[in-house]
Amino acid sequence: MRHWLTIIIGSLALTILSAQNFNQREIDMPQGVLASEIKLLYTDNQGFVWIAAGQSLYRHDGNAFKEINVSEDMAEKEISSLYEDQSGQYWIGWNTGEIHLLKNGLTVAYSPNEGTPAVPIVNWAEDSQQQLWMCTKGEGVYVKNNKGRWFNFNTDEGFPSNETYDIIPLKEGVAVATDQGLVYCVFKDGSKAIEVLDQSSGLSDQIVKDLHYDEKGVLAAFYEPYLNSLSSSLKVIDTLIAPTSDAKRITRSFGTVWCLSEDGKLFRKNSNSGWIQLKLDVTGRSRIQTFTEDHEGHLWVLGSRGIFMIDQWYYHFATEQSVTAIVTSNDAIWYAQVGDLYRYDIAANTSKKVWQGANLILSLYKDDWGNIWCGTFDGGLLRYEPAAGSMKIYNEESGLANNNVLSISGNRLGLWVGTLGGVSHINFEDGGSVREINSYDRNQGVSVQYIYSVHVNKSGKVYIGTDGEGVLSWNGNGFEPLSGKKQDEVVLDVSSDKKGNIWWVTSGGILEGWSAQGSMFEVPPYPEEPGKVAGIETLEDGSILVMHDGGVHRWIPEVKKWVAYKKSFGLGALQPQLNAHATNGGDIIYIGTSNGITSLSIDHLPVKTQPKTTIQDYRLFQKPTTRTSFSSDENYFTFQYVGRWYTEPSAVRYKLRLSGFDPDWIESKDTEISYPRLPPGNYTFEVVAGVDGNYPEGEIESVSFIIYQPWYSRWYSITIGVLLLVGMVFFLFRIRLKTLAQKQEREKQQVQAQLETLKSQVNPHFLFNSFNTLMALIEEDRDGATSYLSDLSDFFRYILEFREVDLIMVKEDVRIVQTYLHLQAKRFGDSLMANIELPNEVLASYIPPLTLQLLVENAFKHNVISKDKPLELEIRYEADFIVISNRHWAKVKSDESTGYGLDSIKKKYKYYNAGQVKVEVTLEYFTVYLPVIYQNHKL
Amino acid sequence: MRLLFVSIVISVLSPFNQSDFWKGSKGSIAFTSDAPLELIEAESNQLTGVLKPSENTFAFLIYTKTFNGFNSPLQQEHFHENYMESEKYPKATFSGKFIENIENLKEGKHELRAKGMLVIHGVSVERIIKCTAVVSKKEVTITSNFNVPLEDHKISIPQVVYQKIAEEIYVTVKITLQPS
């Protein structure tokens, strides 16, 4: 366990001097842009950092600057101001008075009816009524009301000057810095109110160069080297001496005031420190043009050689040797280098050696009377009285447990001292002088020899960190284990927080805690292996800093999370010295390191080390789009996103997914992802940037969009399609039904016709007559009778043969008629004069069977047939018609007629679509015109 | 010494130094109301104006009764009686100061912004109105066009004629002023 001693001694080696006071990183400039061309640095509401160089505008996206295209030719002109209003609209002011807006990544000229100024636009502000103000160099101030109309404030309204330098919003109205005073302007309901403040109002100077406004009030910087702190109602509260005359810019963040002079010098001042100049190089000759602050607490400084990002939380005061012990007082930091005691004056930023000693100083303590106690290696305990400059020694001879003093802690009543030979308790008199020294060692009170750390908390309880027995607490008579149970840890540093919880760190670097309620805290291991641990410090917010070689780890018990501040915070090579750390009781921690004192401004250290995610671009087929709905063939999407984490851009990773496509998150280092050939659907692209595997849920950025189904698969198309199909089926079905019905009707007719024909043929009269004729013939003319009978049988055979046929050739029908006429001729003899004359092509045409026979039979039925009135029957061809004509001798009482015959013929012809059957009745002739059917349409 | 010379040259070059006052009385002013249902145009050439370059000030005046050219005599009557109330408010004025310095304007064309109070219908409204000034040795001609929202001047339009009168009246002005 002796090795800890070796480490203490060993770390006293000389180290190289560092001139770097601030932690700074150079930012890569846009290609082709020189630092000297840049006139403007601006941080927008989302934390993007912008620069303007001449007529070019660039935005830093977290990785690099990207150029914004200026829409018009603005050659020879310069961007003089940039502002993002609360609605996210960017306003670009030019040195020639023009105004541009930023739209879809392009700057577009803005031309109000009132015209634009003819002088440079210096700055912008937005008041509580969302009225936009701009101040100009020569035309005073303009304000745009909520109707979009511009109004002017200048000397006509009582402005002391039209030359303005800056404008800031106040709770109501704005404050304007001019070269003739500070002007308070309010524009409400079209009426103007102004109030001019100058030296008679308590201002330090009439030339007000710059203004800053925050929750603490207003800061004004002047031409003369003063700063005024004003209330939000512009009452002068305080006057400070500025570090320089002719201020150019003033700002305040986290209690640090930054002041830039026209001649390029930038200074900062903390609540209890003096002005410290920020030098971008060792000589400090690099002129600083302007600066801006990002959302992570970095200051972006434009120097004559480039843009540098400065960590506001970090300041390093370099020393020649290791700082082995450190303690703070109101206005100074006391620190030890080897055996020498130094006093660093915070306000003056200078250091002075107050005592030169022979023994290494390993611990320092300031008592309530201002005396500085130094614990030395082998030299006992020294008390330095600053007023007298004298040193008093307490050692083993005075009753001290051991001459090697590693740690001192205490209060108004006395000191507790940890040594390499036990613990000593020094009791004070009321005036601070030493009354007595009680020591506790292995013989009495404390079981461990080496005590590395002593801590007296606010209520006076005493804890010690031991070599091998963990943390012990004082019970009035001796030291006992915290939990009543013996531990076997080597504890390097012990501390306590506001709530009375005890925290300590072991030689292995493990942070452990013991709650005020009496139980162990569970602290998970560090997110990554820390370097060699040098001590812990408890913070106002309850978190605990563990200082180690590679930086600082911060344990935040409230959220049970570790936050690491390492290289990107300027703490990559911190090399803190064992137990050499102190706070100013506020927000600053001073750490003694191997090459000086590093101070960390805790309020500036980000608690959340997380990037801010922005979806920069959302492209369809590589072309930016703002649409959210797309057709089915618009299916190639690309997303560009960035996590702005200026602290350590290379550590940024992304977690992303496209829900609707893939529900699983994927991790990526890329800042772009493409989804080709997305099927139709609803999608949400989500991305969040993170560092060290922490992806804050609340910071997820998303964009939702929809790809529609192609027209043929959308619900209404489908519905229409189905309806159409149903309609068509229905329609076809109906046609089919109709056809079937027609067919049925036709068949019925046919059957009817056949029946009729049969009926007519088996007409008893016909048979009777035929048989009579036959009987007569049998006697007179046997051969004739035989032929008659043969004809009769032929006739009936034809009827039977053709009754089920649709169409037959005309010549066949003619044969039937001829047979029929043959039969009838026997009966009527000369009274029948039939003439059939049809051309061959008509004979080869078609006709419904028995049509001619039916018509001829009708002629027999309806006419008187006698020698005087013979039946003159003619079947001939006449212009596409078969004409059946007979001389009309109507019977007085016709044979019973069903009227069916002719009707049925007409229907048949209609059915065959063969044309109209015409019937012509004159006094003399009854004529039927049958259209010729040339083609046999088989249905 | 050089400064003195320069200023002498400027004062010689600038016609505006001839006289303290520049006056014009036969200026023309016309307005157009382009409403969905009716286009109304009227004009007057009785516009008077005064410039005082040494003070950067200007003043223009028109008697509203002098407007003519309406679509009908009835319309003209309504214009005077119902809207402008010409008996009660006979004058419309615009006076104030130029934002640009006009004291040493050289010969040629200049874009100027006149900032002042526009008084119509007895209601004054602050306006910045862009205009063009053409300066020659003997005279200066100022032309301008601008909109006058009726609401600004509390000129209320009955609902019945709402479709016939535009909410903003477009005004064009041309006036030539001579030193006096």
PDB file of N, CA and C in Angstrom, chain B residues 13-51:
ATOM      1  N   LEU B  13     -23.646  72.324 -58.345  1.00  0.00           N
ATOM      2  CA  LEU B  13     -24.284  71.279 -59.132  1.00  0.00           C
ATOM      3  C   LEU B  13     -25.744  71.081 -58.753  1.00  0.00           C
ATOM      4  N   SER B  14     -26.063  71.327 -57.521  1.00  0.00           N
ATOM      5  CA  SER B  14     -27.395  70.990 -57.072  1.00  0.00           C
ATOM      6  C   SER B  14     -28.376  72.122 -57.330  1.00  0.00           C
ATOM      7  N   PRO B  15     -29.380  71.847 -58.162  1.00  0.00           N
ATOM      8  CA  PRO B  15     -30.370  72.886 -58.446  1.00  0.00           C
ATOM      9  C   PRO B  15     -31.180  73.246 -57.198  1.00  0.00           C
ATOM     10  N   PHE B  16     -31.176  72.303 -56.241  1.00  0.00           N
ATOM     11  CA  PHE B  16     -31.988  72.516 -55.056  1.00  0.00           C
ATOM     12  C   PHE B  16     -31.489  73.649 -54.167  1.00  0.00           C
ATOM     13  N   ASN B  17     -30.343  74.166 -54.504  1.00  0.00           N
ATOM     14  CA  ASN B  17     -29.843  75.247 -53.663  1.00  0.00           C
ATOM     15  C   ASN B  17     -30.265  76.622 -54.174  1.00  0.00           C
ATOM     16  N   GLN B  18     -30.981  76.620 -55.342  1.00  0.00           N
ATOM     17  CA  GLN B  18     -31.362  77.911 -55.906  1.00  0.00           C
ATOM     18  C   GLN B  18     -32.340  78.637 -54.998  1.00  0.00           C
ATOM     19  N   SER B  19     -33.220  77.863 -54.403  1.00  0.00           N
ATOM     20  CA  SER B  19     -34.265  78.529 -53.644  1.00  0.00           C
ATOM     21  C   SER B  19     -34.603  77.698 -52.430  1.00  0.00           C
ATOM     22  N   ASP B  20     -35.181  78.328 -51.457  1.00  0.00           N
ATOM     23  CA  ASP B  20     -35.522  77.621 -50.250  1.00  0.00           C
ATOM     24  C   ASP B  20     -36.818  76.841 -50.435  1.00  0.00           C
ATOM     25  N   PHE B  21     -37.700  77.391 -51.267  1.00  0.00           N
ATOM     26  CA  PHE B  21     -39.005  76.747 -51.486  1.00  0.00           C
ATOM     27  C   PHE B  21     -39.167  76.286 -52.904  1.00  0.00           C
ATOM     28  N   TRP B  22     -39.742  75.151 -53.067  1.00  0.00           N
ATOM     29  CA  TRP B  22     -40.129  74.682 -54.399  1.00  0.00           C
ATOM     30  C   TRP B  22     -41.627  74.438 -54.341  1.00  0.00           C
ATOM     31  N   LYS B  23     -42.307  74.968 -55.376  1.00  0.00           N
ATOM     32  CA  LYS B  23     -43.768  74.878 -55.322  1.00  0.00           C
ATOM     33  C   LYS B  23     -44.318  74.282 -56.607  1.00  0.00           C
ATOM     34  N   GLY B  24     -45.456  73.616 -56.491  1.00  0.00           N
ATOM     35  CA  GLY B  24     -46.160  73.107 -57.668  1.00  0.00           C
ATOM     36  C   GLY B  24     -47.641  73.159 -57.390  1.00  0.00           C
ATOM     37  N   SER B  25     -48.422  73.508 -58.397  1.00  0.00           N
ATOM     38  CA  SER B  25     -49.841  73.654 -58.129  1.00  0.00           C
ATOM     39  C   SER B  25     -50.721  72.876 -59.105  1.00  0.00           C
ATOM     40  N   LYS B  26     -50.179  72.442 -60.184  1.00  0.00           N
ATOM     41  CA  LYS B  26     -51.036  71.753 -61.158  1.00  0.00           C
ATOM     42  C   LYS B  26     -50.696  70.260 -61.212  1.00  0.00           C
ATOM     43  N   GLY B  27     -50.482  69.702 -60.058  1.00  0.00           N
ATOM     44  CA  GLY B  27     -50.134  68.280 -60.011  1.00  0.00           C
ATOM     45  C   GLY B  27     -51.345  67.410 -60.273  1.00  0.00           C
ATOM     46  N   SER B  28     -51.100  66.281 -60.875  1.00  0.00           N
ATOM     47  CA  SER B  28     -52.229  65.389 -61.129  1.00  0.00           C
ATOM     48  C   SER B  28     -52.213  64.247 -60.115  1.00  0.00           C
ATOM     49  N   ILE B  29     -53.403  63.885 -59.731  1.00  0.00           N
ATOM     50  CA  ILE B  29     -53.549  62.756 -58.801  1.00  0.00           C
ATOM     51  C   ILE B  29     -54.726  61.932 -59.294  1.00  0.00           C
ATOM     52  N   ALA B  30     -54.577  60.647 -59.316  1.00  0.00           N
ATOM     53  CA  ALA B  30     -55.649  59.785 -59.798  1.00  0.00           C
ATOM     54  C   ALA B  30     -55.755  58.600 -58.865  1.00  0.00           C
ATOM     55  N   PHE B  31     -56.975  58.121 -58.722  1.00  0.00           N
ATOM     56  CA  PHE B  31     -57.077  56.904 -57.926  1.00  0.00           C
ATOM     57  C   PHE B  31     -57.914  55.853 -58.635  1.00  0.00           C
ATOM     58  N   THR B  32     -57.667  54.654 -58.306  1.00  0.00           N
ATOM     59  CA  THR B  32     -58.366  53.519 -58.911  1.00  0.00           C
ATOM     60  C   THR B  32     -58.845  52.597 -57.799  1.00  0.00           C
ATOM     61  N   SER B  33     -60.106  52.256 -57.893  1.00  0.00           N
ATOM     62  CA  SER B  33     -60.642  51.262 -56.972  1.00  0.00           C
ATOM     63  C   SER B  33     -61.015  50.048 -57.812  1.00  0.00           C
ATOM     64  N   ASP B  34     -60.242  49.020 -57.695  1.00  0.00           N
ATOM     65  CA  ASP B  34     -60.449  47.844 -58.540  1.00  0.00           C
ATOM     66  C   ASP B  34     -61.129  46.759 -57.718  1.00  0.00           C
ATOM     67  N   ALA B  35     -62.440  46.862 -57.626  1.00  0.00           N
ATOM     68  CA  ALA B  35     -63.219  45.908 -56.835  1.00  0.00           C
ATOM     69  C   ALA B  35     -63.729  44.786 -57.741  1.00  0.00           C
ATOM     70  N   PRO B  36     -64.136  43.693 -57.143  1.00  0.00           N
ATOM     71  CA  PRO B  36     -64.578  42.557 -57.974  1.00  0.00           C
ATOM     72  C   PRO B  36     -65.662  42.944 -58.991  1.00  0.00           C
ATOM     73  N   LEU B  37     -66.589  43.809 -58.601  1.00  0.00           N
ATOM     74  CA  LEU B  37     -67.703  44.082 -59.499  1.00  0.00           C
ATOM     75  C   LEU B  37     -67.571  45.389 -60.273  1.00  0.00           C
ATOM     76  N   GLU B  38     -66.725  46.293 -59.807  1.00  0.00           N
ATOM     77  CA  GLU B  38     -66.690  47.583 -60.490  1.00  0.00           C
ATOM     78  C   GLU B  38     -65.300  48.207 -60.406  1.00  0.00           C
ATOM     79  N   LEU B  39     -64.914  48.809 -61.497  1.00  0.00           N
ATOM     80  CA  LEU B  39     -63.649  49.553 -61.540  1.00  0.00           C
ATOM     81  C   LEU B  39     -63.993  51.035 -61.532  1.00  0.00           C
ATOM     82  N   ILE B  40     -63.547  51.710 -60.485  1.00  0.00           N
ATOM     83  CA  ILE B  40     -63.832  53.146 -60.393  1.00  0.00           C
ATOM     84  C   ILE B  40     -62.529  53.897 -60.563  1.00  0.00           C
ATOM     85  N   GLU B  41     -62.544  54.882 -61.410  1.00  0.00           N
ATOM     86  CA  GLU B  41     -61.364  55.723 -61.592  1.00  0.00           C
ATOM     87  C   GLU B  41     -61.782  57.184 -61.508  1.00  0.00           C
ATOM     88  N   ALA B  42     -60.937  57.946 -60.836  1.00  0.00           N
ATOM     89  CA  ALA B  42     -61.211  59.385 -60.769  1.00  0.00           C
ATOM     90  C   ALA B  42     -59.889  60.112 -60.700  1.00  0.00           C
ATOM     91  N   GLU B  43     -59.895  61.359 -61.126  1.00  0.00           N
ATOM     92  CA  GLU B  43     -58.638  62.102 -61.082  1.00  0.00           C
ATOM     93  C   GLU B  43     -58.890  63.583 -60.841  1.00  0.00           C
ATOM     94  N   SER B  44     -57.787  64.224 -60.510  1.00  0.00           N
ATOM     95  CA  SER B  44     -57.847  65.669 -60.301  1.00  0.00           C
ATOM     96  C   SER B  44     -56.484  66.216 -60.713  1.00  0.00           C
ATOM     97  N   ASN B  45     -56.485  67.458 -61.214  1.00  0.00           N
ATOM     98  CA  ASN B  45     -55.174  68.056 -61.481  1.00  0.00           C
ATOM     99  C   ASN B  45     -54.977  69.320 -60.667  1.00  0.00           C
ATOM    100  N   GLN B  46     -55.535  69.241 -59.490  1.00  0.00           N
ATOM    101  CA  GLN B  46     -55.452  70.396 -58.585  1.00  0.00           C
ATOM    102  C   GLN B  46     -54.523  70.104 -57.411  1.00  0.00           C
ATOM    103  N   LEU B  47     -53.623  69.125 -57.571  1.00  0.00           N
ATOM    104  CA  LEU B  47     -52.709  68.787 -56.470  1.00  0.00           C
ATOM    105  C   LEU B  47     -51.668  69.890 -56.316  1.00  0.00           C
ATOM    106  N   THR B  48     -51.525  70.367 -55.097  1.00  0.00           N
ATOM    107  CA  THR B  48     -50.485  71.365 -54.845  1.00  0.00           C
ATOM    108  C   THR B  48     -49.450  70.769 -53.902  1.00  0.00           C
ATOM    109  N   GLY B  49     -48.215  71.250 -54.040  1.00  0.00           N
ATOM    110  CA  GLY B  49     -47.163  70.710 -53.202  1.00  0.00           C
ATOM    111  C   GLY B  49     -46.058  71.713 -52.938  1.00  0.00           C
ATOM    112  N   VAL B  50     -45.376  71.511 -51.823  1.00  0.00           N
ATOM    113  CA  VAL B  50     -44.272  72.393 -51.445  1.00  0.00           C
ATOM    114  C   VAL B  50     -43.119  71.530 -50.922  1.00  0.00           C
ATOM    115  N   LEU B  51     -41.907  71.856 -51.340  1.00  0.00           N
ATOM    116  CA  LEU B  51     -40.719  71.213 -50.777  1.00  0.00           C
ATOM    117  C   LEU B  51     -39.842  72.278 -50.148  1.00  0.00           C
TER     118      LEU B  51
END
